[in-house]
Coordinates of C-alpha atoms in Angstrom, one line a residue:
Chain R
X5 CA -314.1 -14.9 20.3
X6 CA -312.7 -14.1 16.6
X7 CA -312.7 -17.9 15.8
X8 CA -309.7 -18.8 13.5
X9 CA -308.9 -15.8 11.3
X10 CA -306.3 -16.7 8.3
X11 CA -304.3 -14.4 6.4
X12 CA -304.5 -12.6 3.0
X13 CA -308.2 -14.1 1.9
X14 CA -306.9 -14.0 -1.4
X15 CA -303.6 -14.0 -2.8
X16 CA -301.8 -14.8 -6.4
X17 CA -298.3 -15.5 -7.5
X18 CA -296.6 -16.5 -10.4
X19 CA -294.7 -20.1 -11.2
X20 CA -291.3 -20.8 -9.0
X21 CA -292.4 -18.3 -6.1
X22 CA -292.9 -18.7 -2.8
X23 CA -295.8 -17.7 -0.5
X24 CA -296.5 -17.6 2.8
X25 CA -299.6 -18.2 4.4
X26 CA -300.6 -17.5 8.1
X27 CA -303.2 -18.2 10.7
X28 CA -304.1 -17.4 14.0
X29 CA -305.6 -20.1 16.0
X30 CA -309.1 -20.2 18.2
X31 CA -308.6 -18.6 21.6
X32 CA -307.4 -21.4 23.9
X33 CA -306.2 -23.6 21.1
X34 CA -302.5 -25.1 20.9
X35 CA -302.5 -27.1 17.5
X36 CA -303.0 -25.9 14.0
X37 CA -303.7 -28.2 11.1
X38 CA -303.4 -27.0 7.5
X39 CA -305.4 -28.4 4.4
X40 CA -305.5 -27.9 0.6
X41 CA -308.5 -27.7 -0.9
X42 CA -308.6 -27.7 -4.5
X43 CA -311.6 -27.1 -6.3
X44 CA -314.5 -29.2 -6.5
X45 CA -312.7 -31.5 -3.8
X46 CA -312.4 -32.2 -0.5
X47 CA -310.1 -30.9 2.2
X48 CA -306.5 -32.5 2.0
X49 CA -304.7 -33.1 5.0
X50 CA -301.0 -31.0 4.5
X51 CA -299.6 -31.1 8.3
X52 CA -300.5 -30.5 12.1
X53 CA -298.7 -28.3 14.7
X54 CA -298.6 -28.8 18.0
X55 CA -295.7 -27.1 20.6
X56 CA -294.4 -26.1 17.9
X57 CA -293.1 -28.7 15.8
X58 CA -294.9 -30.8 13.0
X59 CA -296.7 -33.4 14.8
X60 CA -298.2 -35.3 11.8
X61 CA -298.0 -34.9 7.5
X62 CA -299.9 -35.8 4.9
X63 CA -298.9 -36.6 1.4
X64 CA -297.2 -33.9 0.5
X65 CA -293.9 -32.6 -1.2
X66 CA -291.4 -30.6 1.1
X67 CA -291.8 -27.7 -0.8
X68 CA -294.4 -27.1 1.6
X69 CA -293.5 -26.5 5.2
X70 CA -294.6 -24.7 8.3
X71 CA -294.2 -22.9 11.9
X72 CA -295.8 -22.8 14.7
X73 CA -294.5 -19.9 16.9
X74 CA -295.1 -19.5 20.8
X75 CA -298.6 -17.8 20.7
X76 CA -299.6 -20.6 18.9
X77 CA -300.2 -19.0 15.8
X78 CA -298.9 -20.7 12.4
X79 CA -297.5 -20.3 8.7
X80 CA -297.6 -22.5 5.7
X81 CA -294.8 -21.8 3.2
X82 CA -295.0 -23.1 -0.4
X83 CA -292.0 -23.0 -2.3
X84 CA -291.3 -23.5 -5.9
X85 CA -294.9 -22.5 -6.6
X86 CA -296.2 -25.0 -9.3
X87 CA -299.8 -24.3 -11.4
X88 CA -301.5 -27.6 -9.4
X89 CA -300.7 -25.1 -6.0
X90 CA -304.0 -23.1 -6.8
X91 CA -306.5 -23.9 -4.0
X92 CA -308.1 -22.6 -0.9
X93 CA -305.6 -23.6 2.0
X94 CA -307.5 -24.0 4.5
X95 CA -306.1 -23.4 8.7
X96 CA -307.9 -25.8 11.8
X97 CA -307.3 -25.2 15.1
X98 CA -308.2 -27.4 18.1
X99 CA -307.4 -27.7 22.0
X100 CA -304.4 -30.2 22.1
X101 CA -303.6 -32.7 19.3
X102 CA -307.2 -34.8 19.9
X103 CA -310.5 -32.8 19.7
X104 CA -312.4 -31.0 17.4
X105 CA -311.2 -28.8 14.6
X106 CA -312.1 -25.5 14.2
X107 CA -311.8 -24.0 10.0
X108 CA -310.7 -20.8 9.5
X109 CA -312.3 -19.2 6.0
X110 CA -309.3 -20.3 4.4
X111 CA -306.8 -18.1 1.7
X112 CA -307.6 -18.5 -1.8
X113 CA -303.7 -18.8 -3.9
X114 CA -303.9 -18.3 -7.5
X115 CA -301.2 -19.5 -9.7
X116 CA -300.3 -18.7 -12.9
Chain Y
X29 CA -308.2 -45.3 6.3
X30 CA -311.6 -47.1 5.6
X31 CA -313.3 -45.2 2.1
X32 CA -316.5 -43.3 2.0
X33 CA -318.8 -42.9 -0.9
X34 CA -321.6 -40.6 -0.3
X35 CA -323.5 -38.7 -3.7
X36 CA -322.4 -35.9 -5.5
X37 CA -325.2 -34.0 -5.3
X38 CA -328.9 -34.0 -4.2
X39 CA -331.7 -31.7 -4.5
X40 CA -334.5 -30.6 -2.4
X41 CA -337.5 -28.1 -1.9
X42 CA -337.7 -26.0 1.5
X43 CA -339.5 -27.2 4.6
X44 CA -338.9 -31.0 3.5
X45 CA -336.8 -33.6 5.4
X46 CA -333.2 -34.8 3.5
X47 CA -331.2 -38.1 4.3
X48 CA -328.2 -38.0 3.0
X49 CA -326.4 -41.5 3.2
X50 CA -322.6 -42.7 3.1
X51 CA -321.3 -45.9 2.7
X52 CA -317.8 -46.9 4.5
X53 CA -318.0 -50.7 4.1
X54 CA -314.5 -51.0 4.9
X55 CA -315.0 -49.4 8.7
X56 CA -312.9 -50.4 11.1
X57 CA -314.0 -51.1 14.7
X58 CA -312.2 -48.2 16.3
X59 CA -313.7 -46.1 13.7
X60 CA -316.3 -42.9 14.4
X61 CA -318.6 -41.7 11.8
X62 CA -318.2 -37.8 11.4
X63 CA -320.6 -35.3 9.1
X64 CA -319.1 -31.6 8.3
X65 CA -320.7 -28.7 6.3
X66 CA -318.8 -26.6 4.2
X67 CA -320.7 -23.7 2.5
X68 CA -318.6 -21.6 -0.4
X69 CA -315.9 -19.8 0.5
X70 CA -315.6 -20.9 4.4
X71 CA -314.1 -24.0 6.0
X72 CA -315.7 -27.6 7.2
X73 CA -318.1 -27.0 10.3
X74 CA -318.5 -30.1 12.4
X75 CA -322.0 -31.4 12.3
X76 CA -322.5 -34.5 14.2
X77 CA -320.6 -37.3 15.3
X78 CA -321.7 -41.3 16.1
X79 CA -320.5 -44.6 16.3
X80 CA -323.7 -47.0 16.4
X81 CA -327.6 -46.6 16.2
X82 CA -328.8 -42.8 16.2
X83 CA -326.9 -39.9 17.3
X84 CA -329.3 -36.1 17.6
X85 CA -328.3 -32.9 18.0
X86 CA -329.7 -29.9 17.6
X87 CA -329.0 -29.7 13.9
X88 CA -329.4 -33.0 12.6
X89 CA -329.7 -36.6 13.3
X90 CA -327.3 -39.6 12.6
X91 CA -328.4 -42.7 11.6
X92 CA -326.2 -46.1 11.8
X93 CA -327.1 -49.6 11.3
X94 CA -325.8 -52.3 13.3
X95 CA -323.5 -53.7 10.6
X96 CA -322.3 -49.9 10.5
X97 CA -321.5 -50.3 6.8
X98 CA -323.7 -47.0 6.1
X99 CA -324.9 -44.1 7.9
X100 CA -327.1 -41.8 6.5
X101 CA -327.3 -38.3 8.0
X102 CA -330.9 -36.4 8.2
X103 CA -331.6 -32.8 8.2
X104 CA -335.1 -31.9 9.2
X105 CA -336.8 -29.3 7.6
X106 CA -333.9 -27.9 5.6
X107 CA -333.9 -24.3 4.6
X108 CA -332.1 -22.4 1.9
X109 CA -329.4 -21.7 4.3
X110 CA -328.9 -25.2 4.2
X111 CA -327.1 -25.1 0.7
X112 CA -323.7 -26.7 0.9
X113 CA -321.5 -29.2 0.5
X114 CA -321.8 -32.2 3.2
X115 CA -319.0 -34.8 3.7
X116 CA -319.0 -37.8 5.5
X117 CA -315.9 -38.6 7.5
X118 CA -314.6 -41.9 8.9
X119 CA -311.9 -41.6 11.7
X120 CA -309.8 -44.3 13.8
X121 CA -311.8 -43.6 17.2
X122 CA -313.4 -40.7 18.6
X123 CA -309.8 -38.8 20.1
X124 CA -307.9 -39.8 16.4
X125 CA -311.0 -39.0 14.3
X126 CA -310.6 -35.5 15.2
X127 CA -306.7 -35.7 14.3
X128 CA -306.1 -35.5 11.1
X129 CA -309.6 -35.6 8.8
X130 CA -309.6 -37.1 5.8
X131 CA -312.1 -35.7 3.5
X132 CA -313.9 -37.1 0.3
X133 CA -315.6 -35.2 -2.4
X134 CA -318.9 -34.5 -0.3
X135 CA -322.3 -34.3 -1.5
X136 CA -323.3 -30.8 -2.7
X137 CA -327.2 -30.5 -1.4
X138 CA -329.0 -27.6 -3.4
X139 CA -332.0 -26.3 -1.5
X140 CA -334.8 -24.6 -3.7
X141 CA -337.7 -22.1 -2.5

């Protein structure tokens, strides 16, 4: 079992760009939660997936949204890229909308 | 959401026991006490989860009082490998604790030879 792979590890864009961010999901799994983690902080809840529409959002702008598509698999797109975007975005998977999370290694954005 | 304070950092020598504690005073009754791991460059691993008294498993042991106010989360005999950043989650019941976590700054635990 690969476990929750994300895609690029690393990435970095410039100010008023837009990124994409993707992430396959644990074998088996059916809803995909994203997180921002900024460093030196926790893990910040951005949205959950689940049969593919946004289940659930955290505090964040819409500049950032997301897909789910039918394998299950998900994006995160940030638009508008602003400096305070640089973080580790983090991708959890989990079997239906109430059990455990499973972390991906996360993709490291840059901004400058 | 009830807040958790836990320390930023602790320190320790291999082979010894560490207790790591949180304090959620404003817990709710629905609420689940949940420990993650995150070591550099990786995502949160789920450690242990309780809701009252002592919870084991084979990594660590969970430790709530009866007023559930605190819980302190032991790791016996840590190693090295046991370098990382530990957070203390609190969660509206066991199903909606899993949901959508809700992270603190976490305790960075530095493990020395």
């Amino acid at each position: 079992d690969a476990g929750v792979t994300q895609s690029p590890t690393h990435l970095i864009k410039t100010r008023g760009q837009q990124v994409t961010l993707r992430c396959s999901p644990k074998s088996g799994h059916d809803t995909v939660s994203w997180y921002q983690q900024a460093l030196g902080q926790g893990p910040q809840f951005i949205f959950q997936y689940y049969e593919e529409e946004e289940r659930q959002r955290g505090n964040f702008p819409d500049r950032f949204s997301g897909h789910q598509f039918p394998n299950y698999s998900s994006e995160l797109n940030v638009n508008a890229l602003l400096l305070g975007d640089s973080a580790l975005y983090l991708c959890a998977s989990s079997l239906t909308v109430d059990n455990e999370q499973f972390f991906g290694p996360g993709t490291r954005l840059t901004v400058l | 959401l009830a807040k958790t304070t836990q320390p930023i950092s602790m320190d320790s020598y291999e082979g010894q026991e560490v207790n790591i504690t949180c304090s959620h005073n404003n817990i709710a009754t629905n609420d689940y006490i949940t420990w993650y791991q995150q070591f550099p460059s990786q995502g949160p691993r789920f450690i242990i989860q309780g809701y009252k008294t002592k919870v084991t498993n084979e990594v660590a042991s969970l430790f709530i009082p009866a007023d559930r106010k605190s819980s302190t989360l032991s790791l016996p005999r840590v190693s090295l490998s046991d370098t990382a950043v530990y957070y203390c989650l609190v969660g509206d019941g066991l199903n909606s604790g899993y949901s959508t976590l809700t992270f603190g700054k976490g305790t960075m635990l530095l493990v020395s030879p």
